[in-house]
mmCIF file of N, CA and C in Angstrom:
data_model
loop_
_atom_site.group_PDB
_atom_site.id
_atom_site.type_symbol
_atom_site.label_atom_id
_atom_site.label_comp_id
_atom_site.label_asym_id
_atom_site.label_seq_id
_atom_site.Cartn_x
_atom_site.Cartn_y
_atom_site.Cartn_z
ATOM 1 N N UNK A 1 82.517 79.285 37.006
ATOM 2 C CA UNK A 1 83.529 79.937 37.807
ATOM 3 C C UNK A 1 84.701 78.988 38.043
ATOM 4 N N UNK A 2 85.869 79.565 38.176
ATOM 5 C CA UNK A 2 87.079 78.807 38.446
ATOM 6 C C UNK A 2 87.656 79.268 39.776
ATOM 7 N N UNK A 3 88.110 78.335 40.563
ATOM 8 C CA UNK A 3 88.755 78.661 41.834
ATOM 9 C C UNK A 3 90.119 77.997 41.909
ATOM 10 N N UNK A 4 91.068 78.710 42.486
ATOM 11 C CA UNK A 4 92.383 78.167 42.795
ATOM 12 C C UNK A 4 92.548 78.242 44.311
ATOM 13 N N UNK A 5 92.813 77.110 44.929
ATOM 14 C CA UNK A 5 92.964 77.056 46.378
ATOM 15 C C UNK A 5 94.363 76.579 46.712
ATOM 16 N N UNK A 6 95.116 77.444 47.398
ATOM 17 C CA UNK A 6 96.486 77.130 47.791
ATOM 18 C C UNK A 6 96.533 76.627 49.225
ATOM 19 N N UNK A 7 97.541 75.836 49.502
ATOM 20 C CA UNK A 7 97.776 75.350 50.853
ATOM 21 C C UNK A 7 99.241 75.016 51.023
ATOM 22 N N UNK A 8 99.661 74.873 52.268
ATOM 23 C CA UNK A 8 101.016 74.423 52.543
ATOM 24 C C UNK A 8 101.967 75.471 53.069
ATOM 25 N N UNK A 9 101.539 76.717 53.133
ATOM 26 C CA UNK A 9 102.423 77.749 53.667
ATOM 27 C C UNK A 9 102.590 77.610 55.171
ATOM 28 N N UNK A 10 103.487 78.417 55.723
ATOM 29 C CA UNK A 10 103.698 78.376 57.163
ATOM 30 C C UNK A 10 105.015 78.990 57.558
ATOM 31 N N UNK A 11 105.403 78.718 58.783
ATOM 32 C CA UNK A 11 106.652 79.230 59.361
ATOM 33 C C UNK A 11 107.657 78.101 59.435
ATOM 34 N N UNK A 12 108.863 78.367 58.945
ATOM 35 C CA UNK A 12 109.902 77.352 58.953
ATOM 36 C C UNK A 12 111.247 78.027 59.216
ATOM 37 N N UNK A 13 112.171 77.293 59.791
ATOM 38 C CA UNK A 13 113.514 77.832 60.033
ATOM 39 C C UNK A 13 114.332 77.780 58.746
ATOM 40 N N UNK A 14 115.307 78.639 58.680
ATOM 41 C CA UNK A 14 116.213 78.632 57.536
ATOM 42 C C UNK A 14 116.830 77.247 57.367
ATOM 43 N N UNK A 15 116.900 76.804 56.114
ATOM 44 C CA UNK A 15 117.394 75.473 55.815
ATOM 45 C C UNK A 15 116.311 74.416 55.749
ATOM 46 N N UNK A 16 115.110 74.781 56.181
ATOM 47 C CA UNK A 16 114.003 73.831 56.173
ATOM 48 C C UNK A 16 113.300 73.740 54.837
ATOM 49 N N UNK A 17 112.206 72.984 54.830
ATOM 50 C CA UNK A 17 111.459 72.736 53.596
ATOM 51 C C UNK A 17 109.966 72.945 53.809
ATOM 52 N N UNK A 18 109.313 73.306 52.721
ATOM 53 C CA UNK A 18 107.857 73.384 52.678
ATOM 54 C C UNK A 18 107.391 72.922 51.309
ATOM 55 N N UNK A 19 106.173 72.434 51.250
ATOM 56 C CA UNK A 19 105.576 72.059 49.972
ATOM 57 C C UNK A 19 104.241 72.765 49.826
ATOM 58 N N UNK A 20 104.142 73.578 48.797
ATOM 59 C CA UNK A 20 102.904 74.282 48.501
ATOM 60 C C UNK A 20 102.095 73.503 47.475
ATOM 61 N N UNK A 21 100.775 73.570 47.623
ATOM 62 C CA UNK A 21 99.867 72.946 46.662
ATOM 63 C C UNK A 21 98.854 73.981 46.192
ATOM 64 N N UNK A 22 98.395 73.821 44.959
ATOM 65 C CA UNK A 22 97.376 74.708 44.418
ATOM 66 C C UNK A 22 96.459 73.863 43.545
ATOM 67 N N UNK A 23 95.203 73.759 43.947
ATOM 68 C CA UNK A 23 94.230 72.958 43.217
ATOM 69 C C UNK A 23 93.246 73.862 42.491
ATOM 70 N N UNK A 24 93.080 73.598 41.201
ATOM 71 C CA UNK A 24 92.122 74.359 40.385
ATOM 72 C C UNK A 24 90.837 73.556 40.240
ATOM 73 N N UNK A 25 89.710 74.255 40.360
ATOM 74 C CA UNK A 25 88.415 73.576 40.225
ATOM 75 C C UNK A 25 87.423 74.495 39.542
ATOM 76 N N UNK A 26 86.340 73.884 39.050
ATOM 77 C CA UNK A 26 85.301 74.665 38.395
ATOM 78 C C UNK A 26 85.224 74.370 36.913
ATOM 79 N N UNK A 27 84.865 75.397 36.161
ATOM 80 C CA UNK A 27 84.648 75.261 34.730
ATOM 81 C C UNK A 27 86.007 75.319 34.003
ATOM 82 N N UNK A 28 86.647 74.162 33.900
ATOM 83 C CA UNK A 28 87.972 74.067 33.273
ATOM 84 C C UNK A 28 87.881 73.128 32.076
ATOM 85 N N UNK A 29 88.073 73.668 30.892
ATOM 86 C CA UNK A 29 88.068 72.856 29.684
ATOM 87 C C UNK A 29 89.483 72.418 29.330
ATOM 88 N N UNK A 30 90.424 73.311 29.543
ATOM 89 C CA UNK A 30 91.812 72.996 29.272
ATOM 90 C C UNK A 30 92.704 73.833 30.180
ATOM 91 N N UNK A 31 93.577 73.130 30.898
ATOM 92 C CA UNK A 31 94.491 73.787 31.830
ATOM 93 C C UNK A 31 95.847 73.901 31.160
ATOM 94 N N UNK A 32 96.286 75.114 30.954
ATOM 95 C CA UNK A 32 97.567 75.332 30.274
ATOM 96 C C UNK A 32 98.685 75.477 31.297
ATOM 97 N N UNK A 33 99.499 76.494 31.170
ATOM 98 C CA UNK A 33 100.614 76.673 32.099
ATOM 99 C C UNK A 33 100.114 77.023 33.498
ATOM 100 N N UNK A 34 100.823 76.534 34.496
ATOM 101 C CA UNK A 34 100.566 76.883 35.883
ATOM 102 C C UNK A 34 101.869 77.419 36.467
ATOM 103 N N UNK A 35 101.744 78.350 37.377
ATOM 104 C CA UNK A 35 102.958 78.976 37.883
ATOM 105 C C UNK A 35 102.770 79.441 39.319
ATOM 106 N N UNK A 36 103.911 79.706 39.943
ATOM 107 C CA UNK A 36 103.955 80.274 41.292
ATOM 108 C C UNK A 36 104.666 81.623 41.226
ATOM 109 N N UNK A 37 104.059 82.589 41.887
ATOM 110 C CA UNK A 37 104.652 83.907 42.060
ATOM 111 C C UNK A 37 104.785 84.163 43.553
ATOM 112 N N UNK A 38 105.571 85.163 43.897
ATOM 113 C CA UNK A 38 105.647 85.572 45.297
ATOM 114 C C UNK A 38 105.785 87.085 45.378
ATOM 115 N N UNK A 39 105.333 87.605 46.500
ATOM 116 C CA UNK A 39 105.436 89.038 46.748
ATOM 117 C C UNK A 39 105.824 89.274 48.189
ATOM 118 N N UNK A 40 107.005 89.855 48.352
ATOM 119 C CA UNK A 40 107.494 90.218 49.677
ATOM 120 C C UNK A 40 107.036 91.644 49.997
ATOM 121 N N UNK A 41 106.975 92.000 51.275
ATOM 122 C CA UNK A 41 106.535 93.349 51.660
ATOM 123 C C UNK A 41 107.378 94.432 50.974
ATOM 124 N N UNK A 42 106.707 95.371 50.353
ATOM 125 C CA UNK A 42 107.401 96.464 49.707
ATOM 126 C C UNK A 42 108.032 96.150 48.370
ATOM 127 N N UNK A 43 107.801 94.939 47.884
ATOM 128 C CA UNK A 43 108.399 94.535 46.608
ATOM 129 C C UNK A 43 107.316 94.155 45.609
ATOM 130 N N UNK A 44 107.718 94.123 44.345
ATOM 131 C CA UNK A 44 106.782 93.710 43.306
ATOM 132 C C UNK A 44 106.623 92.200 43.296
ATOM 133 N N UNK A 45 105.490 91.762 42.799
ATOM 134 C CA UNK A 45 105.267 90.323 42.637
ATOM 135 C C UNK A 45 106.230 89.809 41.566
ATOM 136 N N UNK A 46 106.839 88.650 41.841
ATOM 137 C CA UNK A 46 107.806 88.091 40.904
ATOM 138 C C UNK A 46 107.516 86.625 40.641
ATOM 139 N N UNK A 47 107.891 86.196 39.433
ATOM 140 C CA UNK A 47 107.729 84.801 39.061
ATOM 141 C C UNK A 47 108.755 83.953 39.803
ATOM 142 N N UNK A 48 108.287 82.865 40.387
ATOM 143 C CA UNK A 48 109.169 81.914 41.056
ATOM 144 C C UNK A 48 109.458 80.724 40.144
ATOM 145 N N UNK A 49 108.388 80.128 39.611
ATOM 146 C CA UNK A 49 108.535 78.958 38.749
ATOM 147 C C UNK A 49 107.257 78.770 37.942
ATOM 148 N N UNK A 50 107.402 78.140 36.791
ATOM 149 C CA UNK A 50 106.249 77.863 35.938
ATOM 150 C C UNK A 50 106.421 76.508 35.285
ATOM 151 N N UNK A 51 105.280 75.891 34.942
ATOM 152 C CA UNK A 51 105.310 74.583 34.295
ATOM 153 C C UNK A 51 104.199 74.528 33.249
ATOM 154 N N UNK A 52 104.540 74.051 32.059
ATOM 155 C CA UNK A 52 103.553 73.943 30.990
ATOM 156 C C UNK A 52 102.733 72.667 31.160
ATOM 157 N N UNK A 53 101.711 72.521 30.348
ATOM 158 C CA UNK A 53 100.892 71.313 30.423
ATOM 159 C C UNK A 53 101.701 70.082 30.038
ATOM 160 N N UNK A 54 102.762 70.280 29.262
ATOM 161 C CA UNK A 54 103.613 69.169 28.862
ATOM 162 C C UNK A 54 104.745 68.876 29.829
ATOM 163 N N UNK A 55 104.874 69.727 30.850
ATOM 164 C CA UNK A 55 105.875 69.455 31.874
ATOM 165 C C UNK A 55 107.170 70.258 31.772
ATOM 166 N N UNK A 56 107.273 71.156 30.794
ATOM 167 C CA UNK A 56 108.458 72.004 30.713
ATOM 168 C C UNK A 56 108.425 73.030 31.845
ATOM 169 N N UNK A 57 109.591 73.322 32.404
ATOM 170 C CA UNK A 57 109.652 74.198 33.575
ATOM 171 C C UNK A 57 110.636 75.346 33.382
ATOM 172 N N UNK A 58 110.365 76.434 34.098
ATOM 173 C CA UNK A 58 111.301 77.555 34.195
ATOM 174 C C UNK A 58 111.341 77.978 35.652
ATOM 175 N N UNK A 59 112.498 78.507 36.059
ATOM 176 C CA UNK A 59 112.682 78.933 37.441
ATOM 177 C C UNK A 59 113.361 80.295 37.488
ATOM 178 N N UNK A 60 113.052 81.041 38.520
ATOM 179 C CA UNK A 60 113.814 82.250 38.806
ATOM 180 C C UNK A 60 115.208 81.829 39.227
ATOM 181 N N UNK A 61 116.197 82.646 38.873
ATOM 182 C CA UNK A 61 117.577 82.301 39.215
ATOM 183 C C UNK A 61 117.751 82.118 40.725
ATOM 184 N N UNK A 62 117.014 82.887 41.499
ATOM 185 C CA UNK A 62 117.177 82.867 42.950
ATOM 186 C C UNK A 62 116.719 81.560 43.599
ATOM 187 N N UNK A 63 115.948 80.744 42.878
ATOM 188 C CA UNK A 63 115.443 79.500 43.472
ATOM 189 C C UNK A 63 115.941 78.254 42.754
ATOM 190 N N UNK A 64 116.677 78.415 41.683
ATOM 191 C CA UNK A 64 117.171 77.255 40.935
ATOM 192 C C UNK A 64 118.000 76.364 41.839
ATOM 193 N N UNK A 65 117.735 75.066 41.743
ATOM 194 C CA UNK A 65 118.463 74.102 42.555
ATOM 195 C C UNK A 65 117.886 73.893 43.945
ATOM 196 N N UNK A 66 116.943 74.753 44.350
ATOM 197 C CA UNK A 66 116.332 74.624 45.675
ATOM 198 C C UNK A 66 114.832 74.313 45.587
ATOM 199 N N UNK A 67 114.163 74.885 44.588
ATOM 200 C CA UNK A 67 112.717 74.698 44.438
ATOM 201 C C UNK A 67 112.442 73.793 43.238
ATOM 202 N N UNK A 68 111.364 73.017 43.336
ATOM 203 C CA UNK A 68 110.932 72.172 42.236
ATOM 204 C C UNK A 68 109.433 72.320 42.039
ATOM 205 N N UNK A 69 109.049 72.661 40.811
ATOM 206 C CA UNK A 69 107.625 72.759 40.482
ATOM 207 C C UNK A 69 107.201 71.485 39.765
ATOM 208 N N UNK A 70 106.007 71.017 40.066
ATOM 209 C CA UNK A 70 105.468 69.832 39.410
ATOM 210 C C UNK A 70 103.947 69.963 39.338
ATOM 211 N N UNK A 71 103.317 69.099 38.583
ATOM 212 C CA UNK A 71 101.858 69.167 38.463
ATOM 213 C C UNK A 71 101.271 67.778 38.297
ATOM 214 N N UNK A 72 100.030 67.652 38.709
ATOM 215 C CA UNK A 72 99.256 66.434 38.519
ATOM 216 C C UNK A 72 98.065 66.827 37.659
ATOM 217 N N UNK A 73 98.127 66.517 36.375
ATOM 218 C CA UNK A 73 97.079 66.956 35.459
ATOM 219 C C UNK A 73 95.734 66.309 35.770
ATOM 220 N N UNK A 74 95.744 65.102 36.311
ATOM 221 C CA UNK A 74 94.491 64.421 36.643
ATOM 222 C C UNK A 74 93.765 65.134 37.778
ATOM 223 N N UNK A 75 94.532 65.829 38.628
ATOM 224 C CA UNK A 75 93.953 66.522 39.776
ATOM 225 C C UNK A 75 93.910 68.032 39.588
ATOM 226 N N UNK A 76 94.362 68.507 38.423
ATOM 227 C CA UNK A 76 94.419 69.959 38.177
ATOM 228 C C UNK A 76 95.159 70.681 39.302
ATOM 229 N N UNK A 77 96.257 70.105 39.708
ATOM 230 C CA UNK A 77 96.998 70.611 40.867
ATOM 231 C C UNK A 77 98.459 70.843 40.506
ATOM 232 N N UNK A 78 98.990 71.941 41.022
ATOM 233 C CA UNK A 78 100.404 72.240 40.859
ATOM 234 C C UNK A 78 101.038 72.311 42.243
ATOM 235 N N UNK A 79 102.290 71.892 42.326
ATOM 236 C CA UNK A 79 103.019 71.846 43.587
ATOM 237 C C UNK A 79 104.298 72.666 43.473
ATOM 238 N N UNK A 80 104.766 73.122 44.614
ATOM 239 C CA UNK A 80 106.072 73.768 44.688
ATOM 240 C C UNK A 80 106.795 73.211 45.909
ATOM 241 N N UNK A 81 107.779 72.385 45.642
ATOM 242 C CA UNK A 81 108.624 71.850 46.715
ATOM 243 C C UNK A 81 109.757 72.827 46.953
ATOM 244 N N UNK A 82 109.842 73.350 48.155
ATOM 245 C CA UNK A 82 110.838 74.359 48.492
ATOM 246 C C UNK A 82 111.792 73.798 49.538
ATOM 247 N N UNK A 83 113.053 73.638 49.157
ATOM 248 C CA UNK A 83 114.079 73.126 50.056
ATOM 249 C C UNK A 83 115.126 74.203 50.322
ATOM 250 N N UNK A 84 115.918 73.980 51.345
ATOM 251 C CA UNK A 84 116.991 74.922 51.699
ATOM 252 C C UNK A 84 116.474 76.358 51.745
ATOM 253 N N UNK A 85 115.387 76.536 52.429
ATOM 254 C CA UNK A 85 114.752 77.852 52.462
ATOM 255 C C UNK A 85 115.624 78.878 53.167
ATOM 256 N N UNK A 86 115.534 80.104 52.664
ATOM 257 C CA UNK A 86 116.303 81.223 53.201
ATOM 258 C C UNK A 86 115.347 82.307 53.688
ATOM 259 N N UNK A 87 115.796 83.155 54.595
ATOM 260 C CA UNK A 87 114.923 84.247 55.059
ATOM 261 C C UNK A 87 114.412 85.108 53.898
ATOM 262 N N UNK A 88 115.204 85.255 52.867
ATOM 263 C CA UNK A 88 114.770 86.081 51.726
ATOM 264 C C UNK A 88 113.684 85.418 50.886
ATOM 265 N N UNK A 89 113.339 84.174 51.188
ATOM 266 C CA UNK A 89 112.215 83.510 50.521
ATOM 267 C C UNK A 89 110.881 83.883 51.179
ATOM 268 N N UNK A 90 110.946 84.603 52.285
ATOM 269 C CA UNK A 90 109.732 85.021 52.974
ATOM 270 C C UNK A 90 108.878 85.911 52.076
ATOM 271 N N UNK A 91 107.628 85.519 51.891
ATOM 272 C CA UNK A 91 106.728 86.255 50.995
ATOM 273 C C UNK A 91 105.356 85.589 51.021
ATOM 274 N N UNK A 92 104.400 86.245 50.408
ATOM 275 C CA UNK A 92 103.129 85.599 50.105
ATOM 276 C C UNK A 92 103.279 84.942 48.740
ATOM 277 N N UNK A 93 102.977 83.667 48.666
ATOM 278 C CA UNK A 93 103.115 82.906 47.428
ATOM 279 C C UNK A 93 101.738 82.735 46.781
ATOM 280 N N UNK A 94 101.679 83.071 45.496
ATOM 281 C CA UNK A 94 100.434 83.006 44.736
ATOM 282 C C UNK A 94 100.557 82.001 43.598
ATOM 283 N N UNK A 95 99.503 81.273 43.387
ATOM 284 C CA UNK A 95 99.395 80.349 42.272
ATOM 285 C C UNK A 95 98.647 81.033 41.134
ATOM 286 N N UNK A 96 99.081 80.801 39.904
ATOM 287 C CA UNK A 96 98.390 81.314 38.734
ATOM 288 C C UNK A 96 98.197 80.190 37.740
ATOM 289 N N UNK A 97 97.006 80.140 37.146
ATOM 290 C CA UNK A 97 96.709 79.128 36.134
ATOM 291 C C UNK A 97 96.171 79.815 34.887
ATOM 292 N N UNK A 98 96.707 79.432 33.756
ATOM 293 C CA UNK A 98 96.179 79.896 32.470
ATOM 294 C C UNK A 98 95.308 78.774 31.917
ATOM 295 N N UNK A 99 94.046 79.080 31.674
ATOM 296 C CA UNK A 99 93.149 77.998 31.268
ATOM 297 C C UNK A 99 92.036 78.500 30.353
ATOM 298 N N UNK A 100 91.458 77.532 29.650
ATOM 299 C CA UNK A 100 90.303 77.789 28.789
ATOM 300 C C UNK A 100 89.068 77.320 29.552
ATOM 301 N N UNK A 101 88.136 78.267 29.793
ATOM 302 C CA UNK A 101 86.960 77.960 30.604
ATOM 303 C C UNK A 101 85.696 77.760 29.769
ATOM 304 N N UNK A 102 85.889 77.552 28.470
ATOM 305 C CA UNK A 102 84.748 77.343 27.600
ATOM 306 C C UNK A 102 84.338 78.594 26.844
ATOM 307 N N UNK A 103 84.734 79.740 27.401
ATOM 308 C CA UNK A 103 84.414 81.013 26.758
ATOM 309 C C UNK A 103 85.667 81.684 26.210
ATOM 310 N N UNK A 104 86.760 81.498 26.877
ATOM 311 C CA UNK A 104 88.012 82.114 26.471
ATOM 312 C C UNK A 104 89.141 81.640 27.351
ATOM 313 N N UNK A 105 90.354 82.062 26.983
ATOM 314 C CA UNK A 105 91.541 81.695 27.750
ATOM 315 C C UNK A 105 91.947 82.869 28.626
ATOM 316 N N UNK A 106 92.103 82.613 29.929
ATOM 317 C CA UNK A 106 92.410 83.676 30.877
ATOM 318 C C UNK A 106 93.335 83.169 31.965
ATOM 319 N N UNK A 107 93.918 84.112 32.693
ATOM 320 C CA UNK A 107 94.710 83.800 33.880
ATOM 321 C C UNK A 107 93.822 83.903 35.114
ATOM 322 N N UNK A 108 93.957 82.939 36.000
ATOM 323 C CA UNK A 108 93.265 82.940 37.274
ATOM 324 C C UNK A 108 94.314 82.866 38.390
ATOM 325 N N UNK A 109 94.025 83.549 39.495
ATOM 326 C CA UNK A 109 94.960 83.613 40.617
ATOM 327 C C UNK A 109 94.334 83.027 41.879
ATOM 328 N N UNK A 110 95.193 82.419 42.696
ATOM 329 C CA UNK A 110 94.771 81.996 44.010
ATOM 330 C C UNK A 110 94.826 83.150 44.992
ATOM 331 N N UNK A 111 94.430 82.878 46.220
ATOM 332 C CA UNK A 111 94.338 83.924 47.236
ATOM 333 C C UNK A 111 95.666 84.213 47.916
ATOM 334 N N UNK A 112 96.628 83.330 47.730
ATOM 335 C CA UNK A 112 97.937 83.511 48.334
ATOM 336 C C UNK A 112 98.095 82.741 49.634
ATOM 337 N N UNK A 113 99.309 82.313 49.887
ATOM 338 C CA UNK A 113 99.624 81.622 51.140
ATOM 339 C C UNK A 113 100.950 82.167 51.660
ATOM 340 N N UNK A 114 100.999 82.452 52.942
ATOM 341 C CA UNK A 114 102.175 83.087 53.545
ATOM 342 C C UNK A 114 103.259 82.052 53.825
ATOM 343 N N UNK A 115 104.467 82.367 53.415
ATOM 344 C CA UNK A 115 105.648 81.576 53.756
ATOM 345 C C UNK A 115 106.599 82.496 54.521
ATOM 346 N N UNK A 116 106.951 82.082 55.728
ATOM 347 C CA UNK A 116 107.862 82.863 56.554
ATOM 348 C C UNK A 116 109.031 81.983 56.942
ATOM 349 N N UNK A 117 110.253 82.451 56.633
ATOM 350 C CA UNK A 117 111.461 81.714 56.939
ATOM 351 C C UNK A 117 112.246 82.505 57.982
ATOM 352 N N UNK A 118 112.439 81.904 59.135
ATOM 353 C CA UNK A 118 113.152 82.585 60.203
ATOM 354 C C UNK A 118 114.638 82.240 60.166
ATOM 355 N N UNK A 119 115.442 83.191 60.581
ATOM 356 C CA UNK A 119 116.903 82.979 60.539
ATOM 357 C C UNK A 119 117.408 82.377 61.840
#
């Protein structure tokens, strides 16, 4: 079994910062791309940022220049540094990992962590 455990969400004022972490554990043979998604109330889940095993990154236009995704391959952990937060960043943030678990390659999701930005 594979588990993704997120942490770091919370309540912050506009202009503030938060750092999210997501640690993958369990039967992991190879960890490929890791990414962060978010889902605001009444909206579809959307990609925020992604990072490959080699360190290449992509960002949603709405967070470019404010958010930074990074990973520690030794710890099977991905991070999302969020600066200059805006009320519209309020959402549940989910971590996703694409990995080979010995049987096949699949996507695994974390349980989500709430980020609330007050104006």
